[in-house]
Amino acid sequence: MAEQPFLRATGLTKNFGNVAAVNNIEFDVSRGEVLTLLGPSGCGKTTTLRMIAGFEKPDGGEIEVEGTPVVSISKRILLAPEKREMGMVFQSYAIWPHLNVFENVAYPLRVRRIKGNVVQDKVESVLSLVGLDGLEDRPALLLSGGQQQRVALARALIYSPKILLLDEPLSNLDAKLREQMRVELKALQRRLSITVVFVTHDQVEAMTLSDRLAVMNHGQIEQLAAPHEVYTNPATSFVQEFLGRVIWMQGCVMQRESERMVVGLDGEAGVQIQCPATEFSPKSGESVVVAVRPEEVSVGKVKEGEGFNQVPCEVDTAVFLGDRYECHLRFGPMSFTLYTSVGEFFSSGQKVFVNLPENAVRVWRKNEAGQPVSH
Ligand code: ATP
């Protein structure tokens, strides 16, 4: 029998006035798993996390931990945050400036009236876990950004929460420290085997820290899957664009069979792209958007074979970056950027062919403005 999810949210909904901040979402998290809520600003990540923590009351839906509801709107259950056994780290860290490191970390235990010697032992062990041993007496105001982040993490971990909720905990750190803390956070999560719900708008953080990603947009989850699956097999054009770079081209369906289709690209007659058939069923003649990741394509100087999937382009500029070239290419009114290895030199004005591997091409519906639309 499959193990029941450790954390499960169903029909979770929150409106602020007429803004549907979170719109009927569903997800579950297994014990020891890291699930990341990823998406642009305002898509509902923080509101979702706050509903899990108990700081925000949903308008509808249910959240269960180990099969027991901590909130259920229909059953009128709403457990207070401190009864949910969850630790949360906020983007701002929210540590007390007038307390030293020890008292900041001890705070959740003091609130729970735990005895002094137990507090001492627990604080020492959790400070060592996050690499802050010896800093017990340091006033919080005299800590660096990275140290404050560790204090916030230690405080969230001190009462061994069932679930750790992290709201953009690395976003106030500079790039180098951020990278270091990302690695440390992953190592700590593995060591403790703790279940984590992580919120970020940073795709690198999401890809490196998560077992699965829930990509959110306008209060809804557009895709929930492992990072590799989300990147290589995006469910919507939004997901494809949000995770990584994309070359977009406009075209028109010429032929559609059950497995494959042919799209004629706008911009030059006779440039045809063969690709797997999409899940939606565009009619012959329907305008669509063709998308491919730049790292999937190759650039050649001559046309090969029958010429399918080869887009004749002109090199606008090719900039030497040391380890590779950054090539700005133009095809009709469309332009895009590619990276080529230092062995392949291309110069401005040169004609080249960009080869799109058949299985790397995705086709999306487009709206009246020519933008891809999720379906
Ligand atoms: P960010 O990455 O910028 O923090 P987010 O994805 O976490 O964004 P939320 O903070 O959950 O998004 O906000 C979702 C939507 O709900 C936004 O439109 C936001 O303006 C709105 N919202 C959030 N909290 C409130 C509130 N307390 N009152 C009114 N509107 C709110």
Short mmCIF file of C-alpha atoms and ligand atoms in Angstrom, two decimals:
data_model
loop_
_atom_site.label_atom_id
_atom_site.label_comp_id
_atom_site.label_asym_id
_atom_site.label_seq_id
_atom_site.Cartn_x
_atom_site.Cartn_y
_atom_site.Cartn_z
CA MET A 1 0.00 0.00 0.00
CA ALA A 2 1.30 3.46 -0.87
CA GLU A 3 2.39 5.53 2.11
CA GLN A 4 -0.08 8.30 2.91
CA PRO A 5 1.23 11.80 2.21
CA PHE A 6 2.85 13.51 5.15
CA LEU A 7 1.30 16.85 4.23
CA ARG A 8 -1.72 17.12 1.99
CA ALA A 9 -3.56 20.21 0.75
CA THR A 10 -6.82 19.97 -1.18
CA GLY A 11 -9.07 22.68 -2.63
CA LEU A 12 -6.91 25.32 -0.96
CA THR A 13 -8.31 28.77 -1.74
CA LYS A 14 -7.66 32.31 -0.52
CA ASN A 15 -9.08 35.55 -1.87
CA PHE A 16 -8.05 39.07 -0.90
CA GLY A 17 -10.96 41.24 -2.03
CA ASN A 18 -11.37 40.31 -5.66
CA VAL A 19 -7.81 38.94 -5.98
CA ALA A 20 -7.79 35.13 -6.10
CA ALA A 21 -4.38 34.83 -4.39
CA VAL A 22 -4.63 31.02 -4.21
CA ASN A 23 -7.21 29.38 -6.40
CA ASN A 24 -8.27 25.85 -5.48
CA ILE A 25 -4.87 24.17 -5.43
CA GLU A 26 -3.97 20.65 -4.45
CA PHE A 27 -0.63 19.07 -3.60
CA ASP A 28 0.95 16.60 -1.25
CA VAL A 29 4.39 16.22 0.27
CA SER A 30 5.94 12.93 1.36
CA ARG A 31 7.86 12.48 4.60
CA GLY A 32 11.40 13.83 4.16
CA GLU A 33 10.62 15.42 0.82
CA VAL A 34 11.45 18.97 -0.29
CA LEU A 35 8.60 20.49 -2.26
CA THR A 36 9.22 23.91 -3.74
CA LEU A 37 6.53 26.41 -4.63
CA LEU A 38 8.08 28.30 -7.52
CA GLY A 39 6.63 31.19 -9.46
CA PRO A 40 6.75 34.91 -10.18
CA SER A 41 5.97 37.62 -7.68
CA GLY A 42 2.31 37.65 -6.69
CA CYS A 43 1.49 34.10 -7.87
CA GLY A 44 0.38 33.00 -4.38
CA LYS A 45 3.44 31.18 -2.97
CA THR A 46 3.69 33.04 0.33
CA THR A 47 -0.07 32.93 0.89
CA THR A 48 0.03 29.14 0.41
CA LEU A 49 2.92 28.79 2.87
CA ARG A 50 1.18 31.03 5.42
CA MET A 51 -1.97 28.90 5.18
CA ILE A 52 0.12 25.79 5.90
CA ALA A 53 1.77 27.52 8.86
CA GLY A 54 -1.56 28.80 10.19
CA PHE A 55 -0.87 32.52 9.77
CA GLU A 56 -3.55 32.87 7.11
CA LYS A 57 -7.02 31.33 7.23
CA PRO A 58 -8.06 29.80 3.90
CA ASP A 59 -11.45 30.65 2.39
CA GLY A 60 -11.81 27.04 1.38
CA GLY A 61 -10.04 23.71 1.41
CA GLU A 62 -8.23 21.45 3.77
CA ILE A 63 -4.68 20.80 4.96
CA GLU A 64 -3.80 17.51 6.63
CA VAL A 65 -0.62 16.45 8.38
CA GLU A 66 -0.21 12.68 8.68
CA GLY A 67 -3.89 12.24 7.83
CA THR A 68 -5.17 14.66 10.51
CA PRO A 69 -6.65 17.99 9.41
CA VAL A 70 -4.89 21.07 10.76
CA VAL A 71 -7.34 23.19 8.84
CA SER A 72 -10.61 22.23 7.22
CA ILE A 73 -13.03 24.96 6.26
CA SER A 74 -15.94 22.57 5.75
CA LYS A 75 -15.33 20.86 9.12
CA ARG A 76 -14.62 24.18 10.87
CA ILE A 77 -11.17 23.07 12.02
CA LEU A 78 -8.44 25.71 12.39
CA LEU A 79 -5.46 24.70 14.49
CA ALA A 80 -3.40 27.59 15.91
CA PRO A 81 0.10 27.95 14.38
CA GLU A 82 1.91 26.83 17.56
CA LYS A 83 -0.15 23.62 17.62
CA ARG A 84 0.88 22.62 14.08
CA GLU A 85 4.49 21.67 14.95
CA MET A 86 5.91 23.53 12.00
CA GLY A 87 9.01 25.74 11.90
CA MET A 88 9.01 28.73 9.58
CA VAL A 89 11.82 30.92 8.28
CA PHE A 90 10.69 34.23 6.81
CA GLN A 91 12.38 36.20 4.06
CA SER A 92 13.11 38.96 6.59
CA TYR A 93 14.35 36.34 9.17
CA ALA A 94 12.19 38.15 11.80
CA ILE A 95 14.80 37.71 14.52
CA TRP A 96 14.59 39.88 17.65
CA PRO A 97 17.12 42.73 17.43
CA HIS A 98 17.22 43.31 21.22
CA LEU A 99 18.07 39.67 22.04
CA ASN A 100 21.37 37.85 21.63
CA VAL A 101 21.81 34.73 19.49
CA PHE A 102 21.08 32.35 22.38
CA GLU A 103 17.82 34.03 23.40
CA ASN A 104 16.64 34.39 19.80
CA VAL A 105 17.05 30.68 19.24
CA ALA A 106 15.68 29.76 22.67
CA TYR A 107 12.56 31.88 22.18
CA PRO A 108 10.18 29.13 20.94
CA LEU A 109 11.20 26.97 23.93
CA ARG A 110 10.72 29.81 26.42
CA VAL A 111 7.20 30.39 25.01
CA ARG A 112 6.53 26.70 25.59
CA ARG A 113 7.91 27.03 29.16
CA ILE A 114 10.63 24.40 28.71
CA LYS A 115 13.10 24.03 31.63
CA GLY A 116 16.37 25.99 31.58
CA ASN A 117 18.82 23.08 31.37
CA VAL A 118 16.87 21.51 28.49
CA VAL A 119 16.88 24.90 26.74
CA GLN A 120 20.64 25.17 27.20
CA ASP A 121 21.28 21.73 25.66
CA LYS A 122 18.88 22.21 22.77
CA VAL A 123 20.15 25.67 21.84
CA GLU A 124 23.75 24.47 21.91
CA SER A 125 23.03 21.50 19.72
CA VAL A 126 20.98 23.42 17.16
CA LEU A 127 23.55 26.25 16.99
CA SER A 128 26.20 23.70 16.25
CA LEU A 129 23.95 22.20 13.56
CA VAL A 130 23.79 25.52 11.71
CA GLY A 131 27.44 26.38 12.34
CA LEU A 132 26.98 29.14 14.92
CA ASP A 133 28.79 27.57 17.90
CA GLY A 134 30.51 30.14 20.07
CA LEU A 135 28.25 33.01 19.03
CA GLU A 136 25.64 32.50 21.78
CA ASP A 137 26.25 35.88 23.41
CA ARG A 138 26.52 37.95 20.22
CA PRO A 139 23.75 40.59 20.00
CA ALA A 140 21.53 39.91 16.99
CA LEU A 141 22.20 43.42 15.67
CA LEU A 142 25.90 42.57 15.24
CA LEU A 143 25.32 39.56 13.00
CA SER A 144 26.03 39.40 9.27
CA GLY A 145 23.19 38.53 6.85
CA GLY A 146 24.33 34.91 6.62
CA GLN A 147 24.54 34.61 10.41
CA GLN A 148 21.06 36.09 10.84
CA GLN A 149 19.78 33.57 8.35
CA ARG A 150 21.36 30.75 10.40
CA VAL A 151 19.80 32.10 13.61
CA ALA A 152 16.38 32.11 11.92
CA LEU A 153 16.96 28.56 10.74
CA ALA A 154 18.14 27.41 14.19
CA ARG A 155 15.07 29.00 15.79
CA ALA A 156 12.79 27.20 13.33
CA LEU A 157 14.52 23.86 14.01
CA ILE A 158 14.81 24.07 17.79
CA TYR A 159 11.61 22.26 18.69
CA SER A 160 12.14 19.55 16.04
CA PRO A 161 9.22 20.59 13.85
CA LYS A 162 7.46 18.03 11.70
CA ILE A 163 7.70 20.35 8.71
CA LEU A 164 10.05 23.19 7.90
CA LEU A 165 8.51 26.06 5.94
CA LEU A 166 11.01 28.34 4.19
CA ASP A 167 9.87 31.57 2.56
CA GLU A 168 12.65 32.87 0.28
CA PRO A 169 15.18 32.41 3.10
CA LEU A 170 18.19 33.12 0.87
CA SER A 171 16.97 36.14 -1.03
CA ASN A 172 18.57 38.76 1.25
CA LEU A 173 22.05 37.27 0.88
CA ASP A 174 24.64 38.29 -1.70
CA ALA A 175 25.18 35.91 -4.62
CA LYS A 176 28.21 34.08 -3.19
CA LEU A 177 26.76 33.56 0.27
CA ARG A 178 23.49 32.54 -1.27
CA GLU A 179 25.21 29.76 -3.17
CA GLN A 180 27.06 28.60 -0.05
CA MET A 181 23.88 28.64 2.07
CA ARG A 182 22.00 26.76 -0.63
CA VAL A 183 24.52 23.93 -0.42
CA GLU A 184 24.47 23.99 3.39
CA LEU A 185 20.69 24.01 3.52
CA LYS A 186 20.49 20.97 1.28
CA ALA A 187 23.08 19.12 3.39
CA LEU A 188 21.20 20.00 6.59
CA GLN A 189 17.88 18.88 5.15
CA ARG A 190 19.44 15.54 4.13
CA ARG A 191 21.06 15.08 7.54
CA LEU A 192 17.81 15.74 9.39
CA SER A 193 15.59 14.04 6.75
CA ILE A 194 13.13 16.81 7.46
CA THR A 195 10.08 17.52 5.33
CA VAL A 196 10.35 20.96 3.74
CA VAL A 197 8.05 23.28 1.83
CA PHE A 198 10.25 25.91 0.23
CA VAL A 199 9.12 29.09 -1.49
CA THR A 200 11.24 30.85 -4.07
CA HIS A 201 11.06 32.69 -7.36
CA ASP A 202 14.66 31.66 -8.14
CA GLN A 203 14.77 28.75 -10.54
CA VAL A 204 18.33 27.70 -9.68
CA GLU A 205 17.43 27.43 -6.00
CA ALA A 206 14.30 25.51 -6.90
CA MET A 207 16.12 23.11 -9.23
CA THR A 208 18.96 22.37 -6.80
CA LEU A 209 17.04 22.10 -3.53
CA SER A 210 13.83 20.33 -4.48
CA ASP A 211 12.65 16.78 -4.91
CA ARG A 212 9.60 18.18 -6.68
CA LEU A 213 8.49 21.60 -7.90
CA ALA A 214 5.04 23.11 -7.99
CA VAL A 215 5.19 25.88 -10.59
CA MET A 216 2.56 28.47 -9.70
CA ASN A 217 0.95 31.19 -11.81
CA HIS A 218 -2.00 33.41 -10.90
CA GLY A 219 -2.86 31.41 -7.79
CA GLN A 220 -2.80 28.03 -9.51
CA ILE A 221 -0.32 25.19 -9.91
CA GLU A 222 0.53 24.77 -13.61
CA GLN A 223 2.77 21.75 -13.07
CA LEU A 224 3.93 19.64 -10.16
CA ALA A 225 6.76 17.23 -10.89
CA ALA A 226 10.45 16.52 -10.37
CA PRO A 227 12.76 19.36 -11.56
CA HIS A 228 14.06 17.38 -14.52
CA GLU A 229 10.54 16.54 -15.69
CA VAL A 230 9.35 20.13 -15.33
CA TYR A 231 12.34 21.41 -17.31
CA THR A 232 12.34 18.85 -20.09
CA ASN A 233 8.62 18.24 -20.35
CA PRO A 234 6.86 21.48 -19.41
CA ALA A 235 3.09 21.18 -19.17
CA THR A 236 2.46 24.75 -20.30
CA SER A 237 4.25 27.52 -22.17
CA PHE A 238 4.38 29.50 -18.91
CA VAL A 239 6.30 26.68 -17.21
CA GLN A 240 8.66 26.36 -20.16
CA GLU A 241 9.45 30.06 -20.15
CA PHE A 242 9.70 30.39 -16.38
CA LEU A 243 12.29 27.62 -16.12
CA GLY A 244 15.18 28.34 -18.41
CA ARG A 245 15.56 30.08 -21.74
CA VAL A 246 13.42 29.57 -24.81
CA ILE A 247 13.66 30.49 -28.48
CA TRP A 248 10.19 31.44 -29.69
CA MET A 249 9.14 31.38 -33.35
CA GLN A 250 5.79 32.05 -34.94
CA GLY A 251 4.28 29.63 -37.42
CA CYS A 252 1.25 27.97 -38.88
CA VAL A 253 0.21 24.30 -38.80
CA MET A 254 0.57 22.69 -42.22
CA GLN A 255 -0.09 19.08 -41.38
CA ARG A 256 -1.14 17.17 -38.29
CA GLU A 257 -1.10 13.40 -37.84
CA SER A 258 -1.61 11.42 -34.66
CA GLU A 259 2.07 11.34 -33.70
CA ARG A 260 3.67 14.16 -35.62
CA MET A 261 2.95 17.53 -37.12
CA VAL A 262 4.55 19.98 -39.53
CA VAL A 263 4.62 23.71 -38.85
CA GLY A 264 5.60 26.25 -41.50
CA LEU A 265 7.49 29.12 -39.90
CA ASP A 266 6.44 32.72 -40.55
CA GLY A 267 9.23 34.84 -41.93
CA GLU A 268 10.32 32.78 -44.94
CA ALA A 269 8.36 30.47 -47.19
CA GLY A 270 9.33 26.82 -47.12
CA VAL A 271 10.95 26.69 -43.68
CA GLN A 272 9.21 23.72 -42.12
CA ILE A 273 9.49 22.21 -38.67
CA GLN A 274 8.57 18.59 -37.98
CA CYS A 275 7.79 17.87 -34.38
CA PRO A 276 5.77 15.61 -32.08
CA ALA A 277 2.02 16.32 -32.17
CA THR A 278 0.79 18.47 -29.32
CA GLU A 279 -1.85 17.41 -26.81
CA PHE A 280 -4.13 20.16 -28.04
CA SER A 281 -5.40 19.65 -31.58
CA PRO A 282 -4.60 22.62 -33.76
CA LYS A 283 -6.34 22.70 -37.10
CA SER A 284 -4.42 22.84 -40.33
CA GLY A 285 -3.78 26.53 -40.97
CA GLU A 286 -3.94 27.49 -37.27
CA SER A 287 -1.33 29.98 -36.07
CA VAL A 288 0.90 28.61 -33.32
CA VAL A 289 4.09 29.35 -31.43
CA VAL A 290 7.10 27.05 -31.76
CA ALA A 291 9.43 26.84 -28.78
CA VAL A 292 12.81 25.21 -28.30
CA ARG A 293 15.48 25.49 -25.61
CA PRO A 294 18.64 27.14 -27.01
CA GLU A 295 20.89 24.44 -25.59
CA GLU A 296 19.05 21.84 -27.69
CA VAL A 297 19.84 23.42 -31.06
CA SER A 298 23.00 23.33 -33.13
CA VAL A 299 24.29 25.78 -35.72
CA GLY A 300 25.66 24.71 -39.07
CA LYS A 301 27.06 26.54 -42.06
CA VAL A 302 25.26 24.46 -44.70
CA LYS A 303 21.81 23.00 -45.09
CA GLU A 304 21.61 19.24 -44.65
CA GLY A 305 19.37 16.53 -46.08
CA GLU A 306 15.77 17.39 -46.90
CA GLY A 307 16.06 20.60 -44.98
CA PHE A 308 13.32 20.02 -42.39
CA ASN A 309 13.94 21.72 -39.04
CA GLN A 310 16.72 23.93 -40.37
CA VAL A 311 16.10 27.60 -39.91
CA PRO A 312 18.17 29.89 -42.15
CA CYS A 313 19.43 32.76 -40.01
CA GLU A 314 21.80 35.67 -40.28
CA VAL A 315 24.34 36.35 -37.54
CA ASP A 316 23.77 39.87 -36.16
CA THR A 317 26.68 39.79 -33.75
CA ALA A 318 28.90 37.12 -32.22
CA VAL A 319 30.50 38.10 -28.91
CA PHE A 320 33.48 36.17 -27.55
CA LEU A 321 32.92 35.31 -23.87
CA GLY A 322 36.12 33.34 -23.26
CA ASP A 323 34.60 29.88 -22.92
CA ARG A 324 32.00 30.31 -25.69
CA TYR A 325 30.46 32.72 -28.19
CA GLU A 326 27.20 34.52 -27.64
CA CYS A 327 25.55 34.72 -31.07
CA HIS A 328 22.65 37.03 -31.79
CA LEU A 329 20.79 35.57 -34.75
CA ARG A 330 17.99 36.86 -36.93
CA PHE A 331 15.35 34.95 -38.87
CA GLY A 332 12.92 37.30 -40.65
CA PRO A 333 11.51 39.59 -37.96
CA MET A 334 12.48 37.15 -35.17
CA SER A 335 15.75 37.34 -33.30
CA PHE A 336 17.25 35.18 -30.59
CA THR A 337 20.47 34.43 -28.76
CA LEU A 338 22.48 31.21 -28.79
CA TYR A 339 25.77 30.11 -27.30
CA THR A 340 28.23 28.23 -29.47
CA SER A 341 31.52 26.63 -28.51
CA VAL A 342 34.79 28.49 -29.09
CA GLY A 343 35.68 26.02 -31.84
CA GLU A 344 32.83 27.32 -34.02
CA PHE A 345 33.47 30.87 -35.06
CA PHE A 346 30.66 32.87 -36.62
CA SER A 347 30.96 36.46 -37.79
CA SER A 348 28.44 39.27 -38.25
CA GLY A 349 26.45 39.01 -41.47
CA GLN A 350 27.20 35.31 -41.94
CA LYS A 351 24.35 33.03 -43.07
CA VAL A 352 23.87 29.94 -40.91
CA PHE A 353 21.32 27.18 -40.34
CA VAL A 354 19.92 26.57 -36.88
CA ASN A 355 18.93 22.92 -36.50
CA LEU A 356 16.03 22.15 -34.19
CA PRO A 357 15.99 18.47 -33.14
CA GLU A 358 12.50 17.13 -33.79
CA ASN A 359 11.82 15.94 -30.25
CA ALA A 360 13.08 19.15 -28.65
CA VAL A 361 10.42 21.27 -30.36
CA ARG A 362 7.19 22.20 -28.57
CA VAL A 363 4.21 23.86 -30.11
CA TRP A 364 1.84 26.09 -28.13
CA ARG A 365 -1.37 27.85 -28.95
CA LYS A 366 -1.08 31.58 -29.31
CA ASN A 367 -3.31 34.49 -28.41
CA GLU A 368 -4.27 37.46 -30.57
CA ALA A 369 -1.10 39.29 -29.52
CA GLY A 370 1.00 36.39 -30.84
CA GLN A 371 1.97 35.29 -27.32
CA PRO A 372 1.94 31.60 -26.40
CA VAL A 373 -0.98 30.66 -24.18
CA SER A 374 -1.16 27.83 -21.69
CA HIS A 375 -3.90 25.39 -22.41
P1 ATP B 1 6.22 37.35 -3.79
O1 ATP B 1 7.20 36.44 -4.46
O2 ATP B 1 6.23 38.75 -4.34
O3 ATP B 1 6.27 37.29 -2.30
P2 ATP B 1 3.96 35.50 -3.83
O4 ATP B 1 3.96 34.56 -4.97
O5 ATP B 1 4.46 35.00 -2.54
O6 ATP B 1 4.74 36.82 -4.24
P3 ATP B 1 1.60 36.28 -2.42
O7 ATP B 1 2.36 37.14 -1.44
O8 ATP B 1 1.08 35.00 -1.92
O9 ATP B 1 2.47 36.03 -3.70
O10 ATP B 1 0.42 37.16 -3.00
C1 ATP B 1 -0.56 36.64 -3.91
C2 ATP B 1 -1.53 37.76 -4.26
O11 ATP B 1 -2.29 38.11 -3.12
C3 ATP B 1 -0.87 39.05 -4.73
O12 ATP B 1 -1.68 39.63 -5.71
C4 ATP B 1 -0.83 39.90 -3.47
O13 ATP B 1 -0.84 41.26 -3.80
C5 ATP B 1 -2.12 39.47 -2.80
N1 ATP B 1 -2.01 39.56 -1.33
C6 ATP B 1 -1.19 38.85 -0.54
N2 ATP B 1 -1.38 39.15 0.77
C7 ATP B 1 -2.37 40.10 0.79
C8 ATP B 1 -3.04 40.82 1.84
N3 ATP B 1 -2.73 40.60 3.12
N4 ATP B 1 -4.00 41.70 1.48
C9 ATP B 1 -4.32 41.89 0.19
N5 ATP B 1 -3.74 41.24 -0.85
C10 ATP B 1 -2.77 40.36 -0.56
#
